[in-house]
Coordinates of C-alpha atoms in Angstrom, one line a residue:
M51 CA 0.0 0.0 0.0
K52 CA 1.4 3.4 -0.9
T53 CA 2.2 5.9 1.8
A54 CA 0.3 9.2 1.8
R55 CA 3.5 11.1 2.2
I56 CA 5.2 10.1 -1.1
E57 CA 5.8 13.2 -3.2
A58 CA 6.0 11.5 -6.6
D59 CA 5.3 8.1 -8.0
A60 CA 7.6 8.3 -11.0
A61 CA 10.1 10.6 -12.5
P62 CA 8.6 12.9 -15.2
A63 CA 10.2 13.6 -18.5
T64 CA 12.1 16.8 -18.9
G65 CA 11.6 19.2 -21.9
D66 CA 14.3 17.5 -23.9
G67 CA 12.9 14.0 -23.5
R68 CA 15.2 12.9 -20.7
R69 CA 13.7 11.6 -17.5
S70 CA 14.4 13.8 -14.4
V71 CA 15.4 12.2 -11.1
G72 CA 12.4 11.1 -9.0
L73 CA 11.6 9.3 -5.7
R74 CA 12.1 5.8 -7.2
E75 CA 15.6 6.7 -8.5
V76 CA 16.7 7.9 -5.1
A77 CA 15.2 4.8 -3.4
R78 CA 17.0 2.6 -5.9
A79 CA 20.3 4.3 -5.4
A80 CA 20.0 4.2 -1.6
G81 CA 18.8 0.6 -1.6
V82 CA 15.6 1.4 0.3
S83 CA 11.9 1.6 -0.5
T84 CA 10.2 4.8 -1.7
A85 CA 8.2 4.9 1.5
T86 CA 11.5 5.0 3.5
V87 CA 12.8 7.9 1.4
S88 CA 9.5 9.7 1.9
R89 CA 9.7 9.2 5.7
A90 CA 13.3 10.4 5.8
I91 CA 12.2 13.6 4.1
N92 CA 9.0 14.3 6.0
S93 CA 9.6 12.7 9.4
P94 CA 13.4 12.1 9.7
E95 CA 13.1 11.3 13.4
V96 CA 11.4 7.9 12.6
V97 CA 14.3 6.8 10.3
S98 CA 17.6 5.4 11.6
A99 CA 20.7 7.5 11.3
D100 CA 22.3 5.0 9.0
L101 CA 19.3 5.0 6.6
R102 CA 19.2 8.8 6.7
E103 CA 22.8 9.0 5.8
R104 CA 22.4 6.6 2.8
I105 CA 19.4 8.5 1.5
A106 CA 21.2 11.9 2.0
V107 CA 24.1 10.6 -0.1
A108 CA 21.8 9.4 -2.9
V109 CA 19.9 12.7 -2.9
K110 CA 23.1 14.7 -3.2
E111 CA 24.6 12.5 -5.9
L112 CA 21.4 12.5 -8.0
G113 CA 20.6 16.2 -7.3
W114 CA 17.0 15.3 -6.4
V115 CA 14.6 18.0 -5.2
P116 CA 11.4 16.8 -3.5
D117 CA 8.2 17.8 -5.3
G118 CA 6.6 20.4 -3.0
A119 CA 3.4 20.6 -5.0
A120 CA 2.8 16.8 -4.8
R121 CA 3.6 16.9 -1.1
A122 CA 1.0 19.7 -0.6
L123 CA -1.6 17.6 -2.4
S124 CA -1.0 14.6 -0.2
T125 CA -0.7 16.4 3.1
R126 CA -3.0 19.4 2.4
R127 CA -0.1 21.5 3.7
S128 CA 2.3 23.7 1.7
Q129 CA 4.7 24.2 4.7
T130 CA 4.6 28.0 4.0
I131 CA 3.5 30.9 6.1
G132 CA 2.7 34.3 4.6
A133 CA 3.5 37.6 6.4
V134 CA 2.3 41.0 5.3
F135 CA 4.0 44.0 6.9
P136 CA 3.1 47.7 6.3
A137 CA 6.8 48.5 5.7
L138 CA 10.0 46.5 5.6
S139 CA 12.5 49.3 6.2
I140 CA 11.4 50.0 9.8
G141 CA 13.7 48.4 12.4
D142 CA 11.0 46.7 14.5
F143 CA 9.4 45.0 11.5
A144 CA 12.8 43.9 10.2
H145 CA 13.7 42.4 13.6
A146 CA 10.4 40.6 13.8
T147 CA 10.8 39.2 10.3
Q148 CA 14.2 37.7 11.1
A149 CA 12.8 36.1 14.2
I150 CA 9.8 34.7 12.3
Q151 CA 11.9 33.2 9.6
S152 CA 14.3 31.6 12.1
E153 CA 11.4 30.1 14.1
L154 CA 9.6 28.8 11.1
S155 CA 12.7 27.4 9.5
Q156 CA 13.4 25.3 12.6
A157 CA 9.8 23.8 12.3
G158 CA 10.2 23.1 8.6
Y159 CA 8.2 26.1 7.2
T160 CA 9.2 28.7 4.6
L161 CA 8.3 32.4 5.1
L162 CA 6.7 34.3 2.2
L163 CA 6.9 38.1 2.7
A164 CA 4.9 41.1 1.3
C165 CA 4.7 44.8 2.0
S166 CA 1.3 46.6 2.1
E167 CA 2.6 50.2 2.4
Y168 CA -0.2 50.9 4.9
E169 CA -2.8 50.4 2.1
P170 CA -5.7 48.1 3.1
D171 CA -6.6 47.3 -0.6
L172 CA -3.0 46.2 -1.3
E173 CA -2.9 44.2 1.9
L174 CA -6.1 42.4 0.8
H175 CA -4.6 41.7 -2.6
Q176 CA -1.5 40.3 -1.2
V177 CA -3.4 38.1 1.3
R178 CA -5.5 36.8 -1.6
K179 CA -2.4 35.8 -3.6
F180 CA -0.9 34.1 -0.5
V181 CA -4.2 32.1 0.0
E182 CA -4.3 31.2 -3.7
R183 CA -0.8 29.8 -3.3
G184 CA -1.9 27.6 -0.4
V185 CA -0.1 29.2 2.6
D186 CA -0.9 27.3 5.8
G187 CA -1.2 30.5 7.9
L188 CA -0.7 34.3 7.9
I189 CA 1.0 36.8 10.1
L190 CA -0.5 40.4 9.8
V191 CA 0.1 43.7 11.6
G192 CA -2.5 45.5 13.6
Q193 CA -6.2 44.8 13.7
A194 CA -7.4 47.3 11.2
H195 CA -7.8 45.4 7.9
H196 CA -9.9 45.6 4.8
P197 CA -13.5 44.5 5.7
E198 CA -13.2 41.6 3.3
L199 CA -10.0 40.2 4.7
E200 CA -11.0 38.3 7.8
P201 CA -14.2 36.8 6.1
L202 CA -11.9 35.5 3.3
L203 CA -9.6 33.8 5.7
A204 CA -12.5 32.3 7.7
R205 CA -14.0 30.9 4.5
R206 CA -10.7 29.3 3.5
Q207 CA -10.0 28.2 7.0
V208 CA -6.6 29.9 7.0
P209 CA -5.4 30.7 10.6
F210 CA -3.8 34.1 11.2
V211 CA -2.4 36.3 14.0
N212 CA -2.2 40.1 14.3
T213 CA 1.1 41.4 15.6
F214 CA 2.5 44.6 17.2
V215 CA -0.9 45.1 18.8
Y216 CA -2.6 43.7 21.9
D217 CA -6.3 44.0 22.7
P218 CA -7.7 42.3 25.8
A219 CA -11.0 42.1 24.0
T220 CA -9.6 39.7 21.3
P221 CA -7.6 37.2 23.4
G222 CA -5.5 34.7 21.4
N223 CA -5.4 36.7 18.2
C224 CA -3.2 39.7 19.0
I225 CA 0.5 39.5 19.8
G226 CA 2.3 42.6 20.8
P227 CA 2.2 45.6 23.1
D228 CA -0.8 47.6 24.2
N229 CA 0.1 50.8 22.3
R230 CA -2.2 53.0 24.3
K231 CA -0.9 51.7 27.6
A232 CA 2.7 52.2 26.5
L233 CA 2.2 55.9 25.7
M234 CA 0.2 56.5 28.9
M235 CA 3.3 55.1 30.7
M236 CA 5.6 57.5 28.8
T237 CA 3.3 60.5 29.4
D238 CA 2.9 59.7 33.1
Y239 CA 6.7 59.6 33.4
L240 CA 7.0 63.1 31.9
A241 CA 4.1 64.5 33.9
D242 CA 5.6 63.1 37.1
L243 CA 8.7 65.2 36.3
G244 CA 6.6 68.3 36.4
H245 CA 5.8 68.8 32.7
V246 CA 2.5 70.4 31.9
R247 CA 3.0 71.9 28.4
F248 CA 3.1 68.9 26.1
A249 CA 3.6 68.8 22.4
V250 CA 3.0 65.8 20.2
I251 CA 4.6 64.9 16.9
A252 CA 2.3 62.0 15.9
Q253 CA 2.8 59.4 13.2
S254 CA 0.0 59.5 10.6
T255 CA -2.9 57.5 11.9
R256 CA -4.2 56.8 8.3
N257 CA -4.8 53.0 8.2
N258 CA -2.7 52.6 11.3
D259 CA -4.5 51.5 14.5
R260 CA -1.3 51.3 16.4
A261 CA -0.5 55.0 15.8
S262 CA -4.1 55.9 16.8
A263 CA -3.8 54.0 20.0
R264 CA -0.5 55.7 20.9
L265 CA -2.1 59.1 20.4
D266 CA -5.0 58.0 22.5
G267 CA -2.6 57.0 25.3
V268 CA -1.0 60.5 25.4
R269 CA -4.4 62.3 25.4
D270 CA -5.9 59.9 28.0
A271 CA -2.9 60.2 30.4
L272 CA -3.1 64.0 30.2
S273 CA -6.8 64.1 30.6
L274 CA -6.6 62.2 33.9
R275 CA -4.4 65.0 35.2
G276 CA -6.6 67.8 33.9
L277 CA -4.2 68.6 31.0
A278 CA -4.4 68.6 27.3
V279 CA -2.2 69.2 24.2
R280 CA -2.8 72.7 22.8
P281 CA -3.8 72.8 19.1
Q282 CA -0.6 74.7 18.2
H283 CA 1.5 72.0 20.0
F284 CA 0.2 69.2 17.8
A285 CA 1.7 68.0 14.5
M286 CA 1.3 64.9 12.5
G287 CA 3.5 63.4 9.8
E288 CA 5.0 60.3 8.3
W289 CA 7.8 58.3 9.9
S290 CA 10.9 59.9 8.5
I291 CA 13.7 61.7 10.3
A292 CA 13.4 64.7 7.9
E293 CA 9.7 65.0 8.8
G294 CA 10.6 65.0 12.5
R295 CA 13.0 67.8 12.0
S296 CA 10.6 69.9 10.0
L297 CA 7.7 69.4 12.4
F298 CA 9.8 70.1 15.5
R299 CA 10.9 73.4 14.1
K300 CA 7.3 74.5 13.5
L301 CA 6.3 73.5 17.1
M302 CA 9.2 75.6 18.5
Q303 CA 7.9 78.7 16.8
T304 CA 4.8 78.7 19.1
D305 CA 4.3 80.8 22.2
P306 CA 4.4 79.5 24.9
K307 CA 6.8 76.8 23.9
P308 CA 6.2 73.2 25.1
T309 CA 8.5 71.8 27.7
A310 CA 8.0 68.1 26.6
V311 CA 7.7 66.7 23.1
V312 CA 6.2 63.2 22.6
C313 CA 7.0 61.6 19.2
G314 CA 4.9 58.9 17.7
N315 CA 7.9 56.8 16.4
A316 CA 11.6 56.5 16.6
H317 CA 12.4 58.3 13.3
L318 CA 10.3 61.4 14.3
A319 CA 12.1 61.4 17.7
V320 CA 15.5 61.3 16.1
G321 CA 14.6 64.1 13.7
A322 CA 13.3 66.2 16.6
V323 CA 16.5 65.7 18.6
L324 CA 18.7 66.5 15.7
E325 CA 16.8 69.7 14.9
A326 CA 16.7 70.7 18.6
L327 CA 20.5 70.4 18.7
S328 CA 20.9 72.4 15.5
M329 CA 18.7 75.2 17.0
G330 CA 20.8 75.3 20.2
V331 CA 18.0 73.9 22.4
R332 CA 19.6 72.5 25.6
L333 CA 18.2 69.0 26.2
P334 CA 16.8 68.2 28.7
D335 CA 17.4 71.5 30.6
E336 CA 15.1 73.5 28.4
L337 CA 13.1 70.7 26.7
S338 CA 12.5 67.0 26.9
I339 CA 12.0 64.9 23.8
V340 CA 10.9 61.2 23.9
G341 CA 9.9 58.7 21.3
Y342 CA 8.5 55.2 20.6
D343 CA 10.5 52.2 19.3
D344 CA 14.2 51.9 19.9
I345 CA 16.2 52.0 16.7
E346 CA 20.0 51.8 17.1
I347 CA 20.8 55.4 16.4
M348 CA 18.7 56.6 19.3
S349 CA 21.4 55.5 21.8
H350 CA 24.2 57.0 19.8
L351 CA 23.1 60.6 19.2
P352 CA 25.0 63.4 21.1
V353 CA 21.9 63.4 23.4
P354 CA 20.6 59.8 23.6
V355 CA 16.8 59.5 23.2
T356 CA 14.4 58.4 25.9
T357 CA 11.9 56.0 24.3
V358 CA 9.5 53.0 24.6
R359 CA 11.3 49.8 23.6
V360 CA 9.1 47.1 21.9
P361 CA 10.4 43.5 22.0
S362 CA 10.0 43.1 18.2
A363 CA 12.0 39.8 18.0
D364 CA 9.9 38.3 20.8
I365 CA 6.8 39.3 19.0
G366 CA 7.9 37.6 15.8
R367 CA 8.9 34.4 17.5
T368 CA 5.7 34.2 19.4
A369 CA 3.6 34.8 16.3
A370 CA 5.4 32.0 14.5
R371 CA 5.0 29.6 17.5
V372 CA 1.3 30.4 17.9
L373 CA 0.6 29.6 14.2
I374 CA 2.7 26.4 14.3
A375 CA 0.8 25.3 17.4
R376 CA -2.5 25.9 15.7
L377 CA -1.5 24.1 12.5
E378 CA -0.4 21.1 14.6
G379 CA -3.6 21.1 16.7
R380 CA -1.8 22.2 19.9
G381 CA -2.6 24.9 22.4
Y382 CA -0.3 27.8 23.2
S383 CA -0.3 29.0 26.8
A384 CA 2.5 31.6 26.9
P385 CA 1.5 35.3 27.3
L386 CA 0.6 37.1 24.1
E387 CA 1.0 40.6 25.4
A388 CA 4.5 41.9 24.9
E389 CA 5.2 44.4 27.6
A390 CA 6.7 47.6 26.3
E391 CA 9.7 49.0 28.3
L392 CA 10.4 52.6 29.2
V393 CA 14.1 53.3 28.4
I394 CA 15.2 56.5 30.1
R395 CA 18.1 58.4 28.5
R396 CA 19.5 62.0 28.5
S397 CA 16.9 63.6 26.2
S398 CA 14.4 63.8 29.1
G399 CA 14.4 65.3 32.5
P400 CA 12.5 67.5 35.0
A401 CA 10.5 70.4 33.6
P402 CA 12.4 73.7 33.5
A403 CA 11.6 76.2 36.3
P404 CA 9.0 78.8 35.3

């Protein structure tokens, strides 16, 4: 009786009429059955070391590559996981991608990657393509997706997880920090130092629920103390250093000037610090500047930047482990909330005396 895990029954002909190497040729060269070759490829732990070595030698000498398409037909698994990130040049997403790939590789999965550029329509298109190609699961960012995305995955029974976000109302499906809570923590830290005039350089909230939650965190923390950000002390832009410099200069043209500037991401914070130094602003004696995320340059600036550090690699590893556990019918009991950490450096300090 044939095993359900055999990838190919016979070697197909190549375009020039020659027969390519198949499972039977490998089995013949190794002196074993085709079933044994299949087990050595799919479940090596059940095959003796001696047989594995003989099969490995035959595979290498013949140049055989297992037929993934046939394997997918027999197992209903492609051993691939798709991940769609809003951007690939941002440090946290890059670190998470490396961790995801490492974790999946150890479990025998391949990572397929796409970039949505913060566009829900593009994200939906990429998810459709991944589903059409038979991915076993998906890793996404945030909870704000195109309205057709989750119903599509439900119909096709494709498991997924949302990363870089945590919502107690959706347990088991979100892996990351509570963005609102993280920025409340940062704002409380500054307020406890005596700051009352806050400015915000926010990352654009367009199609970005994480940025919206961070902004809510600042506003909510201030509201609890009877404070608020004045309209002239609020600016919003994209995630570039140049944008941070430009917006900071505009904020510092106001009267009265803020004593604390909260930036919505690392690049905006780096830009704000660089512009402050170029303007001769003494940090933190005259002004405190803080950010979110912790890219490498933040600790190497002339005035290192206080920020919220997100454990991006841990988020990636956990996302991969959760998906693998679901695909293998196992539960996953480890915490899914990734606690953000307040990293205090020299860009922040007590509010200046009136």
